[in-house]
Short mmCIF file of C-alpha atoms in Angstrom, two decimals:
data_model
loop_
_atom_site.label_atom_id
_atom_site.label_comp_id
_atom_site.label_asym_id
_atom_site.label_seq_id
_atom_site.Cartn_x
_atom_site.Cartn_y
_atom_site.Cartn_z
CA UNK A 1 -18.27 -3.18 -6.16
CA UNK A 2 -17.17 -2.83 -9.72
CA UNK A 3 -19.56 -0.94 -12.15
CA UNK A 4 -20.52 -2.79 -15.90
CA UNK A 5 -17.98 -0.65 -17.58
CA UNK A 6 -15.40 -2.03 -15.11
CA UNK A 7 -16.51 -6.30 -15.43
CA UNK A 8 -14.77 -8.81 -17.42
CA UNK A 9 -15.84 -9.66 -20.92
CA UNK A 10 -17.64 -12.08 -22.31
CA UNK A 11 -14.06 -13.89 -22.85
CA UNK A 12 -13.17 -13.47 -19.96
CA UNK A 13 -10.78 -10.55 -20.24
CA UNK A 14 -11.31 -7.48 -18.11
CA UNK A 15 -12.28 -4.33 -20.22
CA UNK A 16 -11.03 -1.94 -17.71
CA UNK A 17 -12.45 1.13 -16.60
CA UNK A 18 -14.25 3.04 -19.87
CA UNK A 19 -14.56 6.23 -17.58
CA UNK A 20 -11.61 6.78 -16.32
CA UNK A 21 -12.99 6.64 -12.67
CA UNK A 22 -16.21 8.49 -12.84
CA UNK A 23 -18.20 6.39 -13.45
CA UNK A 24 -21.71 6.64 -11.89
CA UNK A 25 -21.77 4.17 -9.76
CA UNK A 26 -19.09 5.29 -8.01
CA UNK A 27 -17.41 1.78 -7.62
CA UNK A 28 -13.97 2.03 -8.64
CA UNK A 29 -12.99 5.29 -7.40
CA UNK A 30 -10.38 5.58 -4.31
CA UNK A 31 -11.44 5.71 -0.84
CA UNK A 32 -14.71 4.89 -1.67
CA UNK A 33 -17.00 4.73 0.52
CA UNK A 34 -20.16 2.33 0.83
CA UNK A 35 -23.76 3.98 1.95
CA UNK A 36 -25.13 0.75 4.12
CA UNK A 37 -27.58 3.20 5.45
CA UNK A 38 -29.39 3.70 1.55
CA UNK A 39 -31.93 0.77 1.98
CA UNK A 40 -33.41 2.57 5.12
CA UNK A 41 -36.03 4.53 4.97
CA UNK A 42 -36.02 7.82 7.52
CA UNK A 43 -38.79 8.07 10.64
CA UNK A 44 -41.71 10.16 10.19
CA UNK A 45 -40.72 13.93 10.29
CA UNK A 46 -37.48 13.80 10.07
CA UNK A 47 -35.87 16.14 7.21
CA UNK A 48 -32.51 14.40 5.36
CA UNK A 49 -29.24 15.28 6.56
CA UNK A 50 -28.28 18.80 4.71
CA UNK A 51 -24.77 17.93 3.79
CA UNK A 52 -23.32 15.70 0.79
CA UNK A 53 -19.50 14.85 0.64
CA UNK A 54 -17.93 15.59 -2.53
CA UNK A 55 -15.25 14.09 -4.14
CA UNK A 56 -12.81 15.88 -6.48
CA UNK A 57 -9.47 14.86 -8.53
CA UNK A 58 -7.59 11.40 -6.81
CA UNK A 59 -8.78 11.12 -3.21
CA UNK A 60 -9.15 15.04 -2.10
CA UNK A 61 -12.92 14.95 -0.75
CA UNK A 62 -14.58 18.00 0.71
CA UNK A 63 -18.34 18.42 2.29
CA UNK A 64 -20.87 21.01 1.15
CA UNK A 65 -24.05 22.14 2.37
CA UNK A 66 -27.13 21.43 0.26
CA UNK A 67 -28.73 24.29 1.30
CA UNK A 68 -31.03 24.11 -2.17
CA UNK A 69 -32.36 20.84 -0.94
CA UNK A 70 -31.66 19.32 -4.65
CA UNK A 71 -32.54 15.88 -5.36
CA UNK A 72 -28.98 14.43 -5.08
CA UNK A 73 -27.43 11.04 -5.24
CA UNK A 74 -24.15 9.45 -5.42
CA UNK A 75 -22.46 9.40 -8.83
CA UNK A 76 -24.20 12.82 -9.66
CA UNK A 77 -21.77 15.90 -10.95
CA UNK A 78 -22.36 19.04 -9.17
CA UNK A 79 -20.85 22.62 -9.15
CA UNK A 80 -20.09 23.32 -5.69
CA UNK A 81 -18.91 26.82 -4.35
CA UNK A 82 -15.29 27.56 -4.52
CA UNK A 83 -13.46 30.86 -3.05
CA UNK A 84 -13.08 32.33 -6.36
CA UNK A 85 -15.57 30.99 -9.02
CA UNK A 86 -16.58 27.46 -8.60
CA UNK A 87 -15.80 23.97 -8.34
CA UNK A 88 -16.41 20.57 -10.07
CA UNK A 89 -16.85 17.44 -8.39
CA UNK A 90 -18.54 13.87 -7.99
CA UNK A 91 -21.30 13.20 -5.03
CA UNK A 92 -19.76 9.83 -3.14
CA UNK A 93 -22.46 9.72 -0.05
CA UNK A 94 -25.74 11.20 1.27
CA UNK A 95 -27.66 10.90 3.90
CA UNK A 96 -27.33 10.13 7.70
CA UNK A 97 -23.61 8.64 6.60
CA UNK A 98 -21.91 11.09 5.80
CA UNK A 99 -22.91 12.96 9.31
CA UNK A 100 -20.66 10.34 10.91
CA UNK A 101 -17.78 10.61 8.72
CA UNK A 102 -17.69 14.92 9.17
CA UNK A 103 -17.69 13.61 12.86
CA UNK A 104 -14.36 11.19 12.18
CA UNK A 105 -12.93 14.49 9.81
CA UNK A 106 -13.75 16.77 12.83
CA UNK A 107 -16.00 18.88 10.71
CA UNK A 108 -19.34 20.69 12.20
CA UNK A 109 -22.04 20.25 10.22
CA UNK A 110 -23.30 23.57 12.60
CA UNK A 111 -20.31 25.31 11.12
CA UNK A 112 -21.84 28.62 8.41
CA UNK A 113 -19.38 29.02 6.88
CA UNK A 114 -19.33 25.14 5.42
CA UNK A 115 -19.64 26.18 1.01
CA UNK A 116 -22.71 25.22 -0.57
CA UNK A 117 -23.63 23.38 -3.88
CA UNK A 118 -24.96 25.43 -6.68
CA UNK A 119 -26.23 23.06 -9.01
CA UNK A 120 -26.31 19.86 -10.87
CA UNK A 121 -23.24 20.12 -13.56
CA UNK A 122 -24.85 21.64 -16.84
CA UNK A 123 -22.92 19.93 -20.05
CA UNK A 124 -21.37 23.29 -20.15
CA UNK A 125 -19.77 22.77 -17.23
CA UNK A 126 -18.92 19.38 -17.64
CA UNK A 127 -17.02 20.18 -21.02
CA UNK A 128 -14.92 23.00 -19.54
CA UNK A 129 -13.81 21.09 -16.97
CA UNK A 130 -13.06 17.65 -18.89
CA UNK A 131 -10.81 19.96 -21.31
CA UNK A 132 -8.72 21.48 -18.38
CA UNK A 133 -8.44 17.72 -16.90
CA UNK A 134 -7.00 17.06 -20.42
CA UNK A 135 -4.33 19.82 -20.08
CA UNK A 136 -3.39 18.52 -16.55
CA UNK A 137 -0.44 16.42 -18.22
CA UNK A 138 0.74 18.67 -20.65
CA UNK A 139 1.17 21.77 -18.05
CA UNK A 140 2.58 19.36 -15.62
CA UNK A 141 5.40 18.22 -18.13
CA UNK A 142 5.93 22.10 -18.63
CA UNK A 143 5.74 23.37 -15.09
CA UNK A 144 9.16 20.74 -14.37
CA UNK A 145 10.58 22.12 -17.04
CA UNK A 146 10.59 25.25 -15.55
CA UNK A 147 11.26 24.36 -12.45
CA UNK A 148 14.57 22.54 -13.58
CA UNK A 149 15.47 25.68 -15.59
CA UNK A 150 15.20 27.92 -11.86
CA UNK A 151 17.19 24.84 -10.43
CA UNK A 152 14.92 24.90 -7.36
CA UNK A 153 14.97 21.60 -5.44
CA UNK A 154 11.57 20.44 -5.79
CA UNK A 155 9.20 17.51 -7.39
CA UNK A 156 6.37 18.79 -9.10
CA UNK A 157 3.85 15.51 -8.70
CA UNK A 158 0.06 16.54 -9.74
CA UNK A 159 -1.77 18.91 -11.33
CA UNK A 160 -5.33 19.54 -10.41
CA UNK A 161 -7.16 22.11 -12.25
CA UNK A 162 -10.56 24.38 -10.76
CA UNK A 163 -14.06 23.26 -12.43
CA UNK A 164 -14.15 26.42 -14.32
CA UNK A 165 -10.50 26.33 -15.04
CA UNK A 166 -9.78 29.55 -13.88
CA UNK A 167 -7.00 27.93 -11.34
CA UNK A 168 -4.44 25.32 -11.32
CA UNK A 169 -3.11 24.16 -7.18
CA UNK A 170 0.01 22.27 -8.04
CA UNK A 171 1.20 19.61 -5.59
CA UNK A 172 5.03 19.11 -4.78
CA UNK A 173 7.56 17.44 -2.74
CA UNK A 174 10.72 19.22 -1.20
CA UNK A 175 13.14 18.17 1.39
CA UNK A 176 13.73 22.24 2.43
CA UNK A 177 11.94 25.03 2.04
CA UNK A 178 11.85 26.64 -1.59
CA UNK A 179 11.64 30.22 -2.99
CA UNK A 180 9.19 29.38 -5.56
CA UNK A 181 7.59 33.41 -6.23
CA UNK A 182 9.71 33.11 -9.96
CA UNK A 183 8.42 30.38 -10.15
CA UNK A 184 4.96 31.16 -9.76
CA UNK A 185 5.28 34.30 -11.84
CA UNK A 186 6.74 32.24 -14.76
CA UNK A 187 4.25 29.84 -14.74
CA UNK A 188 1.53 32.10 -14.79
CA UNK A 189 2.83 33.43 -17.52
CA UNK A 190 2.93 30.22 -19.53
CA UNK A 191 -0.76 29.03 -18.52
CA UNK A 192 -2.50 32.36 -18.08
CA UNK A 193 -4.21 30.71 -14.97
CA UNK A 194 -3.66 31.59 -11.18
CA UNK A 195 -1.77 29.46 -9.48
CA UNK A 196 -1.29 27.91 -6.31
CA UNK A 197 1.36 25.75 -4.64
CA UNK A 198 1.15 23.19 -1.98
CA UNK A 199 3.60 21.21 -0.48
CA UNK A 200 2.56 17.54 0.49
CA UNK A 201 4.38 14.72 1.91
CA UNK A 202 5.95 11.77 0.78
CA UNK A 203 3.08 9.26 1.84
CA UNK A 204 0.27 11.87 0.29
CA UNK A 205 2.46 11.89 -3.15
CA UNK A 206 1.95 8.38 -2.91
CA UNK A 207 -1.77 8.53 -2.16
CA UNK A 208 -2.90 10.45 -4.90
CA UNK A 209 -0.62 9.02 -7.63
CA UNK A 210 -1.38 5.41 -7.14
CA UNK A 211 0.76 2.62 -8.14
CA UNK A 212 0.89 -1.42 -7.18
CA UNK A 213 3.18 -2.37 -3.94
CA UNK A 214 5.34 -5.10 -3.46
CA UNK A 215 2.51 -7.36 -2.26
CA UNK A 216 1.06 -7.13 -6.33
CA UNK A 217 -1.76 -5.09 -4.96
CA UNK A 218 -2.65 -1.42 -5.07
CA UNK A 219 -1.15 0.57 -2.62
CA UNK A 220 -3.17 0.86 0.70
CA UNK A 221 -3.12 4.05 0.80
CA UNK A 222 -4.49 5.09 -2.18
CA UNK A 223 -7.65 2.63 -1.93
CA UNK A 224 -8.83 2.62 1.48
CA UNK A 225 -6.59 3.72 3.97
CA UNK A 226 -7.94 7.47 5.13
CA UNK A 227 -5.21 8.08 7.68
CA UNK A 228 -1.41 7.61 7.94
CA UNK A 229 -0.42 6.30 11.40
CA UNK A 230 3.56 6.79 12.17
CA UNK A 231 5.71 3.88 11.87
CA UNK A 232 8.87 2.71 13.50
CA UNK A 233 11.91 0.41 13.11
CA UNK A 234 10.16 -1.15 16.45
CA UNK A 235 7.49 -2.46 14.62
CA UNK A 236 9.95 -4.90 12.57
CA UNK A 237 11.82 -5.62 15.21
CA UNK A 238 8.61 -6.48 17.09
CA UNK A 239 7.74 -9.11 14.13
CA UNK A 240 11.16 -10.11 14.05
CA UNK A 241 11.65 -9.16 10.50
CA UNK A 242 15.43 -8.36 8.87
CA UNK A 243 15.97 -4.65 9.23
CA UNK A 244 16.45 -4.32 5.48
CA UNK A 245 15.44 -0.34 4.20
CA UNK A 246 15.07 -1.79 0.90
CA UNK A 247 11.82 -4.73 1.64
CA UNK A 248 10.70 -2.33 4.73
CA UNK A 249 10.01 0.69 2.75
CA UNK A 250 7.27 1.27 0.24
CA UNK A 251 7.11 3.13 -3.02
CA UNK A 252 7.42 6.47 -1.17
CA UNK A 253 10.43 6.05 0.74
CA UNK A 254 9.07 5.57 4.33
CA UNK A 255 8.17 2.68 6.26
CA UNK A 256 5.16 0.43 5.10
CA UNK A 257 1.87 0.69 6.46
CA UNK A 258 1.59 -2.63 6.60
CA UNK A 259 4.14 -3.19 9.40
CA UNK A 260 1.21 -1.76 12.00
CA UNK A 261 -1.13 -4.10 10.45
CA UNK A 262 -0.16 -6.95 12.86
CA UNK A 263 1.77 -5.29 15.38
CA UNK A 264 -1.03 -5.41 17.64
CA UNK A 265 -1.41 -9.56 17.54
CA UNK A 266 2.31 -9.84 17.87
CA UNK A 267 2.48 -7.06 21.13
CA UNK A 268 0.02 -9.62 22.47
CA UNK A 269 1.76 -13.00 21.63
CA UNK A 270 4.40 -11.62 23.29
CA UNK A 271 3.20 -10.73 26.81
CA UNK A 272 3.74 -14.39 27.30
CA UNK A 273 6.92 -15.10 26.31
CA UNK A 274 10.27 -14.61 27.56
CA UNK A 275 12.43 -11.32 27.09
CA UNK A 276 14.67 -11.61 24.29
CA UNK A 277 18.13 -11.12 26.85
CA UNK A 278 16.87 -13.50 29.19
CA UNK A 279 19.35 -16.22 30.44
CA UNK A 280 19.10 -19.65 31.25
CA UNK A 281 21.97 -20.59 33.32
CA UNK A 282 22.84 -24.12 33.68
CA UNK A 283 26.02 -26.65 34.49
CA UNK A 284 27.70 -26.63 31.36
CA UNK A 285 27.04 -22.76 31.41
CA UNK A 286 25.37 -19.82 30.66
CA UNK A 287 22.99 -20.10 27.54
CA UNK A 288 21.63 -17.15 25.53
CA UNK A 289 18.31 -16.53 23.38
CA UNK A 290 19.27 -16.65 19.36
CA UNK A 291 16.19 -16.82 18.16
CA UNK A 292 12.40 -16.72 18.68
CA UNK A 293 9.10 -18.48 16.93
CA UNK A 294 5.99 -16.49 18.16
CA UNK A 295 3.42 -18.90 16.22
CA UNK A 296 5.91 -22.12 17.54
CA UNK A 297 6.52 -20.91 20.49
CA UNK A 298 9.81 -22.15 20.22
CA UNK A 299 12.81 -20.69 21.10
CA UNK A 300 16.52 -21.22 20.14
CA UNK A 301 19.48 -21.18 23.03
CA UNK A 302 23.12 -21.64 22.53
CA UNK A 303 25.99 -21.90 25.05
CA UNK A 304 28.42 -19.17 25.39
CA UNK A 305 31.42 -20.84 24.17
CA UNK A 306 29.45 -22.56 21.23
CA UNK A 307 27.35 -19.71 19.68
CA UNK A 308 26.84 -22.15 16.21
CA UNK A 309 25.33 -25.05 18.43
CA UNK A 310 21.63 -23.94 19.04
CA UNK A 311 18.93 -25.86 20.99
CA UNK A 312 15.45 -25.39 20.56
CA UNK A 313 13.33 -25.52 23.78
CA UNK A 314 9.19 -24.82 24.15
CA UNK A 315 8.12 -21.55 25.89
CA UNK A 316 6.91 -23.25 28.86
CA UNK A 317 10.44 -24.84 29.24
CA UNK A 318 12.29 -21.60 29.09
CA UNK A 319 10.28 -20.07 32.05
CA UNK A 320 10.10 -23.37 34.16
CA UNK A 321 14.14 -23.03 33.86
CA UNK A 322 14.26 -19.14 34.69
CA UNK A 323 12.26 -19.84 37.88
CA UNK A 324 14.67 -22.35 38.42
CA UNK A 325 17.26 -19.80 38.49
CA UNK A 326 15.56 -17.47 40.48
CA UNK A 327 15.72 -19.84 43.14
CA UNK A 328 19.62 -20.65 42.47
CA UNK A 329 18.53 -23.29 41.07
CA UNK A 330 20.46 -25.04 37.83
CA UNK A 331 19.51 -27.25 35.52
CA UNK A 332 22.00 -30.11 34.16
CA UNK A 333 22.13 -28.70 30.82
CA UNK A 334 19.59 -27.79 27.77
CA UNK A 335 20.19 -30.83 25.69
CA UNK A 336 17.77 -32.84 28.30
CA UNK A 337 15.01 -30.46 27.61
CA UNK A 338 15.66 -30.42 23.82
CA UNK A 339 15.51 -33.66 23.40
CA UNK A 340 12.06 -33.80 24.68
CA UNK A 341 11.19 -32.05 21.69
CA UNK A 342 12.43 -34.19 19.04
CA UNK A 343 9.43 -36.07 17.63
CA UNK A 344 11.32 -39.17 16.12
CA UNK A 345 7.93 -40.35 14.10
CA UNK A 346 7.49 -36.65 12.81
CA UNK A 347 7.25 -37.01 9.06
CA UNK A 348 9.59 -35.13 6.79
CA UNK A 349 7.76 -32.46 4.97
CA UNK A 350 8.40 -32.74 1.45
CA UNK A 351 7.63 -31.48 -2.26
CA UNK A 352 5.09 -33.06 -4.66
CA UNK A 353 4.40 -31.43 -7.84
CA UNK A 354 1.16 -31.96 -7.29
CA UNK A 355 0.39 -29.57 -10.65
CA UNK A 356 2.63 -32.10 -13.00
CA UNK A 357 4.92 -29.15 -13.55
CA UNK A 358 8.66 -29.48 -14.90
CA UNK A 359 11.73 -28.71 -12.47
CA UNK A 360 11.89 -24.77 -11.78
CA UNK A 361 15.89 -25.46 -13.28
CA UNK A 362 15.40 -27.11 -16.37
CA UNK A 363 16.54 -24.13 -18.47
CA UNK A 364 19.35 -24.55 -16.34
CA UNK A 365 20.92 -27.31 -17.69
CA UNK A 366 23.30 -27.39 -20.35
CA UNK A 367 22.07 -28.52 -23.67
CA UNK A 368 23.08 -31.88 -24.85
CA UNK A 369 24.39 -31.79 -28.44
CA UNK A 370 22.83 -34.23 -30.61
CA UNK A 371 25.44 -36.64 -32.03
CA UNK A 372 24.71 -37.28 -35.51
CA UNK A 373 25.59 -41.02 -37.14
CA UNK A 374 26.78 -40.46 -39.97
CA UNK A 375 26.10 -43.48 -42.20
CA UNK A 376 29.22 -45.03 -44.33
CA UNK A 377 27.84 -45.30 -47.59
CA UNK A 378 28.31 -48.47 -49.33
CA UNK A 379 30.10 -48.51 -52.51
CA UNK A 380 28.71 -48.41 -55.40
CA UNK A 381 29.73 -51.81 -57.64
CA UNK A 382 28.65 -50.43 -60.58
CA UNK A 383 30.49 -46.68 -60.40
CA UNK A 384 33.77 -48.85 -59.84
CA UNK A 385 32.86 -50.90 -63.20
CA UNK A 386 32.24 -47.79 -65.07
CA UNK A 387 35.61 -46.32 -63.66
CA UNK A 388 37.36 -49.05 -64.97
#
């Protein structure tokens, strides 16, 4: 869905976005959404749906009543009503669509008091608010200084600035509450702007700064994910993953997303199998469950009094024995079901450098020092004549 600005060259290199993310298309914006309803024409008599959703700085998007009935479509700039001047943002969907997403936002579209859109963005109004986008950075760098100077415990992590400039809401992170009124007054001051704070959480600092995750892609959250579902230490252990903080946790300090991602096919894998503390007793003795292979459907048992030993045995082989043992029934011992599973022909799976590539260690090795021959020279008959 990338725009032209946004395509690889003609050498192949990617040129990147030219606009900075407003461009009119619309494509390579966050959270974007795509109109599949634009291609359909409406029935006979019906009027188009009243209400556009706007989208301003990073992923904050808002909806607004066209109540002028202007000729609107996505990518165009509009000035939209604010509660003290107005406002400056990007049209990302019309139509019947965006009916359905004020549904999943729990907004009325019934609801008077929803703000309005004035107009289509005059140059004028573009230009003021492209030069307070510009000052974003600089007031940001200068608003932590002062913070730091009031040593109040707080991140200041984004700027956004009002269309007409007349306003500045800045964004911040805090583990307590924070007296922030000098604050406030001092930076005032400084801008000669009103301000506003808001506090946000770790996962929304995330969303609207952006960055790329551990998987080499952009983060989730800031390119499609709309909602941030809690996450537990129960869906690793669920996936059998290590309990490491350090791989488990994303760029903002919580749990990933990700984990939930495939929580649900695992939750249903496992309706099948064996609980972990099950016990398969037998002659030699009891065994316990070390380990467990959802996509296999393998799992590893050991004896009590040799934990290191471990024998792998087939789902269906672990409950056959524990309704063995429901019936005080035991089995021999668990090396006659694991050596069912041996496959003798089974080949050996192993690497071919397919690509023609060099070993991975080759800057490993140590150097071999050249050993140079040095060449006895012969001597010269006629230098010894001359000598004598």
């Amino acid at each position: 869905m990338a725009c032209s600005s946004c395509s690889t060259g003609k050498d192949g290199q990617p040129r990147g976005c030219k606009n900075n993310g407003t461009c009119g298309t619309d494509g390579c914006n966050k959270l974007t959404v795509f109109d599949w309803l634009s291609n359909m024409s409406l029935p006979n008599g019906q009027k188009t749906f009243d209400c556009v959703e706007v989208r301003f700085k990073n992923s904050r998007k808002e909806y607004y009543r066209n109540a002028e009935a202007l000729p609107l479509s996505i990518g165009d700039v509009v000035a939209v009503q604010a509660k003290s001047g107005h406002d400056v943002g990007m049209v990302t969907l019309t139509g019947e669509l965006v009916r359905i997403q004020m549904k999943r936002k729990k907004v009325s579209p019934d609801d008077k008091e929803l703000p309005k859109i004035y107009r289509k963005a005059a140059q004028r109004d573009i230009d003021i608010w492209q030069k307070c986008r510009d000052r974003e950075e600089e007031i940001k760098k200068r608003s932590r200084e002062i913070a730091i100077a009031l040593k109040l415990e707080m991140k200041l992590s984004d700027v956004e600035f009002q269309g007409d400039g007349s306003k500045a809401t800045f964004y911040y992170t805090a583990e307590d509450r924070v007296d922030f009124r000098q604050l406030i007054k001092d930076m005032a001051k400084a801008f000669g702007i009103r301000i506003e704070m808001r506090q946000i959480g770790y996962r929304q600092e995330a969303q609207r700064l952006g960055g790329i995750g551990s998987c080499g892609r952009e983060l989730c959250c800031s390119t499609w994910l709309t909602d941030f579902r809690s996450v537990s230490t129960a869906s690793a252990r669920y996936q059998q993953l290590a309990l490491n903080p350090q791989k488990l946790a994303g760029q903002c300090g919580k749990l990933k997303c990700c984990l939930n991602y495939e929580l649900d096919m695992y939750m249903e894998a496992l309706k099948d199998f064996p609980p972990p503390d099950s016990k398969l007793k037998t002659k030699k003795g009891i065994a316990f469950c070390q380990k467990a292979d959802i996509f296999k459907e393998t799992l590893w048992f050991s004896y009590k009094d040799e934990p290191a030993n471990w024998h792998a045995l087939t789902k269906d082989q672990v409950l056959e024995i524990l309704e063995l043992n429901k019936k005080n029934e035991k089995i021999e011992s668990l090396e006659e079901y694991a050596s069912d599973n041996v496959d003798v022909d089974e080949e050996k799976m192993t690497f071919e450098n397919v690509v023609g590539q060099d070993s991975l260690t080759r800057f490993d090795r140590p150097k071999k020092k050249k050993r140079r021959n040095k060449k006895r020279r012969k001597p010269n008959p006629k230098a010894s004549s001359n000598a004598k």
